[in-house]
CSV table of C-alpha atoms in Angstrom, one decimal:
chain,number,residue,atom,x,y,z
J,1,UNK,CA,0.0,0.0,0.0
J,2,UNK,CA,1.4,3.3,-0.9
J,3,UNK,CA,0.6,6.6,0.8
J,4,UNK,CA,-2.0,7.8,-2.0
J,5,UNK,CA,-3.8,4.3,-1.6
J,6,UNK,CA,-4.1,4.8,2.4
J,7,UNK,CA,-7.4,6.7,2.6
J,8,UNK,CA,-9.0,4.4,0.0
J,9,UNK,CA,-8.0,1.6,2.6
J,10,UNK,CA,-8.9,3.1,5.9
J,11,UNK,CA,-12.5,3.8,4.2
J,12,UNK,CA,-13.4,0.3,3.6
J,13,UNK,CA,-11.6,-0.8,7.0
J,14,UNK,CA,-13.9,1.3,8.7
J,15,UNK,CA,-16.6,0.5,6.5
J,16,UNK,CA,-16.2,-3.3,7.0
J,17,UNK,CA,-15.6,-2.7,10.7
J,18,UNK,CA,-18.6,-0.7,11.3
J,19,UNK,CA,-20.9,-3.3,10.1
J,20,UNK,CA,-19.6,-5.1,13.9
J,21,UNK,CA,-20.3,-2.0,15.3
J,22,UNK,CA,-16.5,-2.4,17.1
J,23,UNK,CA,-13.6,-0.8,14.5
J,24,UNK,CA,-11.3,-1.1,17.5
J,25,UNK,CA,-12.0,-4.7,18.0
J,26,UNK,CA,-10.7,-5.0,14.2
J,27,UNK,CA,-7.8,-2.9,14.7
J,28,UNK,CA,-9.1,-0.5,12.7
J,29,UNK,CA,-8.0,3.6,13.3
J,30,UNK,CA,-11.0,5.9,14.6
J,31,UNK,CA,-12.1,7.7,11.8
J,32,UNK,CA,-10.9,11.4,12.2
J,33,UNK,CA,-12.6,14.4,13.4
J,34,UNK,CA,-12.7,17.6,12.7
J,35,UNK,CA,-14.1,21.3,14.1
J,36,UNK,CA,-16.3,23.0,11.4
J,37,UNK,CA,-16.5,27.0,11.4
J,38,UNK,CA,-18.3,29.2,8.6
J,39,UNK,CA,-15.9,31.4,7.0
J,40,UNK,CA,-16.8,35.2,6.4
J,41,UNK,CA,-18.3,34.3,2.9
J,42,UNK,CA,-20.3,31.8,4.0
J,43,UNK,CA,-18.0,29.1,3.2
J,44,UNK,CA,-17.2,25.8,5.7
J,45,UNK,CA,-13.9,25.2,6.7
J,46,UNK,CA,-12.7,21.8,8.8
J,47,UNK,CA,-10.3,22.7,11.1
J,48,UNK,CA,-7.7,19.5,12.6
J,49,UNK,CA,-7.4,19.7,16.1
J,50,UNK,CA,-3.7,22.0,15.9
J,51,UNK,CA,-6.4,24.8,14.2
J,52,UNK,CA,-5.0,23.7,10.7
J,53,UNK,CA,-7.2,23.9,7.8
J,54,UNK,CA,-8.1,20.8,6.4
J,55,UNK,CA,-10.7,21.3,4.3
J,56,UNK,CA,-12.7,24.4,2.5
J,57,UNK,CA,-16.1,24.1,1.1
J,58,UNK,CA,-16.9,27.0,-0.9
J,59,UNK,CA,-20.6,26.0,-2.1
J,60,UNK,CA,-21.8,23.7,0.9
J,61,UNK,CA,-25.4,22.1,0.6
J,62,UNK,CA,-27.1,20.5,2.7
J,63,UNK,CA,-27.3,16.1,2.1
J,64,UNK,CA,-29.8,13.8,3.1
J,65,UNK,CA,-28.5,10.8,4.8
């Protein structure tokens, strides 16, 4: 596994291991989390727990789940 294929495997791991309702039981990672805040514009931006910016959503919408 190379470092661009890591996310791709970590998503089914924690796919598969939520199915058992127990990822840790599997050895599987927690999933991370991050803050959200609503920028000036109006866009979102997730924060990592340093205060880095991950992630910037210029257009967010609302999803069903």
């Amino acid at each position: 596994m190379t470092d661009d294929d890591s996310g791709a495997m970590r998503h089914r791991a924690w796919t598969i291991a939520a199915a058992f309702h127990e990822p840790a039981d599997y050895d599987v990672p927690s999933a991370p989390q991050f803050e959200g805040a609503v920028g000036d514009g109006g866009e979102l931006r997730l924060l990592d727990d340093d205060g880095r910016l991950v992630l910037t959503a210029g257009v967010p919408v609302r999803a069903r789940r």
